[in-house]
Structures are given as C-alpha cells and as structure tokens.
PDB file of C-alpha atoms in Angstrom:
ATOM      1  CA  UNK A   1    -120.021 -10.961-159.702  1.00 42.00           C
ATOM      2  CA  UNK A   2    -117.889 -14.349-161.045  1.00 43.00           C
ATOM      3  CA  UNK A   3    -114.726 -14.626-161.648  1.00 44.00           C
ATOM      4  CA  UNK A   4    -113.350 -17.353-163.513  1.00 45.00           C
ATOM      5  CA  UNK A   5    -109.933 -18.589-163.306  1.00 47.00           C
ATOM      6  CA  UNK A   6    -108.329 -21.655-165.170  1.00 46.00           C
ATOM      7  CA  UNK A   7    -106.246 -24.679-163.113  1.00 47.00           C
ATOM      8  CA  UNK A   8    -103.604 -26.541-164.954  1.00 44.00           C
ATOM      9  CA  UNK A   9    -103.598 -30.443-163.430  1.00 42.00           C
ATOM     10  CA  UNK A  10     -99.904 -30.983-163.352  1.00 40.00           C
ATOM     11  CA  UNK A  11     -97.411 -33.305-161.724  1.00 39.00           C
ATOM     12  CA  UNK A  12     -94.883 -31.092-159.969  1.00 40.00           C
ATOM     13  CA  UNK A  13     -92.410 -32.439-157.691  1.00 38.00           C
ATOM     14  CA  UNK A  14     -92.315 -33.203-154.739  1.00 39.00           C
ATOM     15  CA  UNK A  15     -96.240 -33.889-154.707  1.00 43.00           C
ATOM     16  CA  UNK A  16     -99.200 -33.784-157.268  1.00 40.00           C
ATOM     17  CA  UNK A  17    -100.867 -29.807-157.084  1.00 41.00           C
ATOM     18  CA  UNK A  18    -103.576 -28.129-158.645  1.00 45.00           C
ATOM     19  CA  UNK A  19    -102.510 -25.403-158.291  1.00 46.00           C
ATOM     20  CA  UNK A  20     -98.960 -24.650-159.544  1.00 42.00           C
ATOM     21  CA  UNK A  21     -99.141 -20.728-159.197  1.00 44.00           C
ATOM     22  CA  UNK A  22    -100.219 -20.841-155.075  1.00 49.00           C
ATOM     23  CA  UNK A  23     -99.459 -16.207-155.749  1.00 50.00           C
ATOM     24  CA  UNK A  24    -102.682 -16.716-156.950  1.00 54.00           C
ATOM     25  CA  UNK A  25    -104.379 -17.079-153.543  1.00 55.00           C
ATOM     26  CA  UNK A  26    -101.993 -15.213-151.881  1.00 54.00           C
ATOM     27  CA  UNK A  27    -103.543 -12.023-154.162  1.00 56.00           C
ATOM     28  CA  UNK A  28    -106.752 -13.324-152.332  1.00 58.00           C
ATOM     29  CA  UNK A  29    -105.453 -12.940-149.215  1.00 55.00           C
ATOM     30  CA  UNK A  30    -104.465  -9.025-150.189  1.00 55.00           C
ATOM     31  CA  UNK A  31    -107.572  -8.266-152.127  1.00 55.00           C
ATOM     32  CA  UNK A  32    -110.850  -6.659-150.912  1.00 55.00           C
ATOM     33  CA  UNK A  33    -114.047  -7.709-152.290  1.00 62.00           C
ATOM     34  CA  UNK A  34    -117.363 -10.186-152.317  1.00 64.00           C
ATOM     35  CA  UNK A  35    -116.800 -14.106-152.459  1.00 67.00           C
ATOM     36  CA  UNK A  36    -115.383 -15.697-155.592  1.00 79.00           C
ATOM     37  CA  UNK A  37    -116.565 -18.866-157.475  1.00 82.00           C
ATOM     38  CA  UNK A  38    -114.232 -20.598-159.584  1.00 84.00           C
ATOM     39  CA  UNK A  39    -115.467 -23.043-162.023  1.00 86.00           C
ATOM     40  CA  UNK A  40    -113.307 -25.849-163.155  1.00 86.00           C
ATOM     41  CA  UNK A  41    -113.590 -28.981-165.501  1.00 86.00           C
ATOM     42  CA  UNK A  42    -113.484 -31.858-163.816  1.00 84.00           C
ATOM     43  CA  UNK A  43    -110.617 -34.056-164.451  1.00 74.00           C
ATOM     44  CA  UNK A  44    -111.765 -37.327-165.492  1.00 77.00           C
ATOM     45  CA  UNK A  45    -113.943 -39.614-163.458  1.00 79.00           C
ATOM     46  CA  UNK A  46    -112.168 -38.050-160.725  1.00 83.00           C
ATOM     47  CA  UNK A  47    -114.793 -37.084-157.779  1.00 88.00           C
ATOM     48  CA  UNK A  48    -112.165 -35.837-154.794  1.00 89.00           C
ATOM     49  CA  UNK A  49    -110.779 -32.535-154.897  1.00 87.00           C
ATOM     50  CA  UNK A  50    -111.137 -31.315-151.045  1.00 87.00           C
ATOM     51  CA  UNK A  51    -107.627 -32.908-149.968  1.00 83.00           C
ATOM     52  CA  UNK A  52    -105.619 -31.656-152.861  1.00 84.00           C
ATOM     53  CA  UNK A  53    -106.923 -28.410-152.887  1.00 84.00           C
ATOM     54  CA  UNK A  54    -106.362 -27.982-149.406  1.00 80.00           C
ATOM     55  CA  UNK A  55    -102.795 -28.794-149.357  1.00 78.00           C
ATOM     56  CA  UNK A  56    -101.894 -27.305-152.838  1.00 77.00           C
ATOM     57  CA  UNK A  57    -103.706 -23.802-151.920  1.00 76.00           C
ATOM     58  CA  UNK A  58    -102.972 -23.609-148.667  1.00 77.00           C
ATOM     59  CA  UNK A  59    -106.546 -22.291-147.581  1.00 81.00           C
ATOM     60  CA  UNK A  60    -107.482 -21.479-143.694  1.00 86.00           C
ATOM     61  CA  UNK A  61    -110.096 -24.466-143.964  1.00 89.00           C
ATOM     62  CA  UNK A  62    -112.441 -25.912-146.592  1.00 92.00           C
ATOM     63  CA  UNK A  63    -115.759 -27.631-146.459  1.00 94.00           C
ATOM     64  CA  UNK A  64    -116.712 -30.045-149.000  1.00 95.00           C
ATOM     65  CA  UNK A  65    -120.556 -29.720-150.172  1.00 96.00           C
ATOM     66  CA  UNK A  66    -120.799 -32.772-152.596  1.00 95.00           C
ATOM     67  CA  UNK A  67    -118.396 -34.929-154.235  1.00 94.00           C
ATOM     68  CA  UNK A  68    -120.946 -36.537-156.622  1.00 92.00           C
ATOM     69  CA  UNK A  69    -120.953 -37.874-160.035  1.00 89.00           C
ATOM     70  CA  UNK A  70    -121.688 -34.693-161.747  1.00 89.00           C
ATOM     71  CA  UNK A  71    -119.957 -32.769-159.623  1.00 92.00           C
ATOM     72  CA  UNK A  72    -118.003 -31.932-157.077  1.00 94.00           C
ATOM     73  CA  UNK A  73    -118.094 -28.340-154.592  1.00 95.00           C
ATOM     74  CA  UNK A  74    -116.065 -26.801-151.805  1.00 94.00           C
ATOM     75  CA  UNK A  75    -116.285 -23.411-150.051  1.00 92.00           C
ATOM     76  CA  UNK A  76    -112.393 -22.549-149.434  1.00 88.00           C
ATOM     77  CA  UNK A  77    -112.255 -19.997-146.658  1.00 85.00           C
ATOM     78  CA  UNK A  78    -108.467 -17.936-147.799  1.00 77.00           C
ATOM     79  CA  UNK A  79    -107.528 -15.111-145.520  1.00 72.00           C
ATOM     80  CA  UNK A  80    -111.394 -14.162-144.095  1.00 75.00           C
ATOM     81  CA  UNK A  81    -112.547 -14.045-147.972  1.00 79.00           C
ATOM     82  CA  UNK A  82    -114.968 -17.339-149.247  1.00 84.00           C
ATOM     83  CA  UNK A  83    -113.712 -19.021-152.580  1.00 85.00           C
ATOM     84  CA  UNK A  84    -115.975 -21.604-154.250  1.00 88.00           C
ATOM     85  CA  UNK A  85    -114.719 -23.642-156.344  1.00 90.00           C
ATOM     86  CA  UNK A  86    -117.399 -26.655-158.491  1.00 91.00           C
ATOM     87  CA  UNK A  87    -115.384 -29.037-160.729  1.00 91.00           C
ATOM     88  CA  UNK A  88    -117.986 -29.919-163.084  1.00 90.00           C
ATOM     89  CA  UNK A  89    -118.500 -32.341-165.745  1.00 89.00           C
ATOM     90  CA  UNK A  90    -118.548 -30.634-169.596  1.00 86.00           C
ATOM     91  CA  UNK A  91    -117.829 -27.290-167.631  1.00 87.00           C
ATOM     92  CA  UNK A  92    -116.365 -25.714-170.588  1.00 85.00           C
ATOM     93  CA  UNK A  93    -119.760 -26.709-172.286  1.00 87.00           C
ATOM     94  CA  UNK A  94    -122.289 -24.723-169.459  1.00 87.00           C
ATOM     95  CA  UNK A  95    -119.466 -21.666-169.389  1.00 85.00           C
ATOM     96  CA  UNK A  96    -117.856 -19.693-171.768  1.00 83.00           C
ATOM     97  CA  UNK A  97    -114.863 -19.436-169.893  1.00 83.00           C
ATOM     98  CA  UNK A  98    -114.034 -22.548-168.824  1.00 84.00           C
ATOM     99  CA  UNK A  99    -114.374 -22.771-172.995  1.00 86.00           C
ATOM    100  CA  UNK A 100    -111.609 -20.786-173.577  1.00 85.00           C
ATOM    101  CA  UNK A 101    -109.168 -21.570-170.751  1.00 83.00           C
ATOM    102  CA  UNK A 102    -109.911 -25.215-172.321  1.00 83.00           C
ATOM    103  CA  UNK A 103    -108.947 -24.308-176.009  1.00 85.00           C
ATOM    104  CA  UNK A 104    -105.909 -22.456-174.616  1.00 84.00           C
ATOM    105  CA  UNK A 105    -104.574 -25.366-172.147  1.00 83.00           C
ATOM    106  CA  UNK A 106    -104.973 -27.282-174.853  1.00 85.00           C
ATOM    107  CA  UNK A 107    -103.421 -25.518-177.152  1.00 87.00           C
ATOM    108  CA  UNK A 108    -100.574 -25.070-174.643  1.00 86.00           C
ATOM    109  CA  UNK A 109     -99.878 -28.537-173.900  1.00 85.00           C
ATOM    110  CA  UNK A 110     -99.879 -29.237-177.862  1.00 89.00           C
ATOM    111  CA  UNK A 111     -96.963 -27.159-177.478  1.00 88.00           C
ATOM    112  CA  UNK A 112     -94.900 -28.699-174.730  1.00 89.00           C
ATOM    113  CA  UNK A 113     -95.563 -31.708-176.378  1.00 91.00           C
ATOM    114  CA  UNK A 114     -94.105 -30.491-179.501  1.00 93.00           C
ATOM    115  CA  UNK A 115     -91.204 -29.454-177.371  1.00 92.00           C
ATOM    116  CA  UNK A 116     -90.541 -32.398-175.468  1.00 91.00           C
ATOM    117  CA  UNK A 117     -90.932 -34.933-178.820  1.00 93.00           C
ATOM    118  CA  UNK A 118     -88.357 -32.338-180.351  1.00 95.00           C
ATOM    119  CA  UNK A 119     -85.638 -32.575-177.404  1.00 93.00           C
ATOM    120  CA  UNK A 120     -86.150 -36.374-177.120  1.00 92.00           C
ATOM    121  CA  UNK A 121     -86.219 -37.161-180.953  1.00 94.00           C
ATOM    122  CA  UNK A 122     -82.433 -35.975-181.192  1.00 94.00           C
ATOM    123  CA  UNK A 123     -81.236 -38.116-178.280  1.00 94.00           C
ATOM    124  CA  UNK A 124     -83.283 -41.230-178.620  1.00 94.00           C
ATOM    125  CA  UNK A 125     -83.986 -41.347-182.384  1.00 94.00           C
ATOM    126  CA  UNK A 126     -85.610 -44.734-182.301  1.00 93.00           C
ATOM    127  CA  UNK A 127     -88.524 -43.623-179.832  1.00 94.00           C
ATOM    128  CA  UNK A 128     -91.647 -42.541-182.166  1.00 95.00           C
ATOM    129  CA  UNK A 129     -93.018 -38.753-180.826  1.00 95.00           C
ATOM    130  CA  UNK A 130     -95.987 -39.171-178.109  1.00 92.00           C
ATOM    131  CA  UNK A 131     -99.085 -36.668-177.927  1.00 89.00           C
ATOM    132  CA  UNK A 132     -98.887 -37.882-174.117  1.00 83.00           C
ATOM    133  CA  UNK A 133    -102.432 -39.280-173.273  1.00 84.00           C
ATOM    134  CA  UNK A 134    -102.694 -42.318-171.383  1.00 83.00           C
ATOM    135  CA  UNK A 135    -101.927 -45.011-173.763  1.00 90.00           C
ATOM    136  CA  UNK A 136     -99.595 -43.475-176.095  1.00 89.00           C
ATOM    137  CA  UNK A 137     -97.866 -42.228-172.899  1.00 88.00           C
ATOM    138  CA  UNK A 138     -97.087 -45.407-171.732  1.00 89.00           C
ATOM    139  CA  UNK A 139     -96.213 -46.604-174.951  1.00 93.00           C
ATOM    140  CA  UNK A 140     -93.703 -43.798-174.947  1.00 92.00           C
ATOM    141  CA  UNK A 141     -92.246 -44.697-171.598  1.00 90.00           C
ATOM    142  CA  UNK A 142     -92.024 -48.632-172.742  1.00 91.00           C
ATOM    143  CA  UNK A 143     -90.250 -47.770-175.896  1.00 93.00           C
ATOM    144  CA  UNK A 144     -87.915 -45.431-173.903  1.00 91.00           C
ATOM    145  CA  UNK A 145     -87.689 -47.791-171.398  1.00 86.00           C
ATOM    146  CA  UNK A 146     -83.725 -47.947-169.863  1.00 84.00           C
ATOM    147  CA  UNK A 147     -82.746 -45.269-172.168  1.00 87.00           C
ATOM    148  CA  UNK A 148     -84.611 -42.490-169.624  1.00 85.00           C
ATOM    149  CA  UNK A 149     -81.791 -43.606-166.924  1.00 83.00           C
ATOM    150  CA  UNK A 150     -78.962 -41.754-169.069  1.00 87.00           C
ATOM    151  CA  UNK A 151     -80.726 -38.228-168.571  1.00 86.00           C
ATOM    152  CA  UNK A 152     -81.201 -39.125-164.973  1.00 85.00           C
ATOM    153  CA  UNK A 153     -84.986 -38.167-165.085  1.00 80.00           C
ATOM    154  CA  UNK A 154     -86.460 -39.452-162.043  1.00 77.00           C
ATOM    155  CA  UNK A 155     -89.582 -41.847-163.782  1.00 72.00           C
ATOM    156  CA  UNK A 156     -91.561 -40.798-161.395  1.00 77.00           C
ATOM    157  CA  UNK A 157     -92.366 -37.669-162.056  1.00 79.00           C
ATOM    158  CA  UNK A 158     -93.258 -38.886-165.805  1.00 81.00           C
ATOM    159  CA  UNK A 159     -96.398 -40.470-164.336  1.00 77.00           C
ATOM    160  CA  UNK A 160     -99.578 -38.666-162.719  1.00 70.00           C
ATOM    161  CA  UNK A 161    -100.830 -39.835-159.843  1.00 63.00           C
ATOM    162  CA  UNK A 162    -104.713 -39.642-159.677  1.00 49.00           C
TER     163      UNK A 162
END
C-alpha cells in the first residue's frame, strides 16, 4: 500500500521547513500499520533533503540512500514505523498524485499571491503586483525597497533560503 502526501516548501520563521504541519508525523507516531512512501517533487536543482527533513520532522533517525541528479531518497525511521520519502524530478509526471497536490499548490499559491498584491497595492500604490517567482520577486522587493521598513516586515523572511 502507498500513501501519498503533498509538502508545501515554505519559509517559516525562525528557520526554512518542509514541513509546516510537523501533526502530520506525530499521527505517525500514533498510527498502526506497514511502512509509508511519500513521493515528492523535487524542488529545483535542489539534491539535499536529509538535513532539512530531519530537523523539520523531527524523525528518530534517517538514512540517506542517494542524493543524485534524478533523485534524491531517505528512509525516515518516526516512532518504530519506516517512512520513505523520494523527491523526484517531474514527480507529478510518473504519479497521479503528486499531479494533483501540484495543480492544487499551485492553485493555492495563485491565491496568496492574489492576496498579498491586494493588501500591498492599497499601501504602496506605486509597486506593480508580483506573481512571486524568482525574478519578478526581486523586482518586487527592489521596487518596494525602503517602503517594506514602515510595516516592520523583517526582509528576511521575504527571501527563501535554498
């Protein structure tokens, strides 16, 4: 049996975690049952997962299989019960799943875009909306530039680290 589960890759303070939702492996830890395999997309280039997971899901130990081009695998050990997780390149074009968690993070972070273009259109007028990827992103934050001080948003936590 596989279960599939989606990861948001989000900047949350006070450190970068792939996991924002860490009740999710504390279920683990209550629930019965044969070893899990999640499959993720990977996140760029990106090829190192082991340390972030480990801190972020706060597993009993993990052991990294590959960290390769094409992917990249770790057996997460979580309260006696094996996870494995594969972050995979064009995962959401080998599994269904991965599909649909894709469409709907998508879809989801069209909408806190919308949001966040809304909120900051009314206060600084002058600073055109951002979709948020790379480039446009830091167009957005050079445009914005000193103006971000007056809502005393720490500028840090506007940026991803990788």
């Amino acid at each position: 049996r596989v279960l599939f589960f989606f990861f948001l890759l989000i900047r949350r303070p006070p450190r970068s975690t792939l996991c924002p939702y860490p009740t999710l492996f504390r279920s683990l830890r209550l629930s019965a049952g044969s070893p899990m395999r999640i499959e993720c997309d990977r996140h760029g280039a990106r090829r190192r997962y082991g340390s972030s997971l480990q801190r972020s899901l706060g597993a009993d130990s993990i052991e990294v299989h590959s960290e390769t081009a094409v992917a990249s695998l770790y057996t997460l050990k979580v309260g006696g019960r094996e996870v494995q997780i594969r972050f995979s390149q064009e995962a959401d074009s080998s599994f269904y799943q991965v599909a649909l968690a894709s469409l709907a993070a998508k879809q989801t972070r069209e909408c806190l875009m919308d949001a966040w273009n809304l909120w900051f259109s009314t206060r600084l007028p002058d600073v055109r909306a951002t979709k948020g990827y790379a480039k446009d992103g830091k167009r957005w934050l050079f445009d914005a530039g000193e103006s971000l001080a007056a809502f005393e948003i720490d500028s840090s936590l506007l940026r991803r680290n990788s």
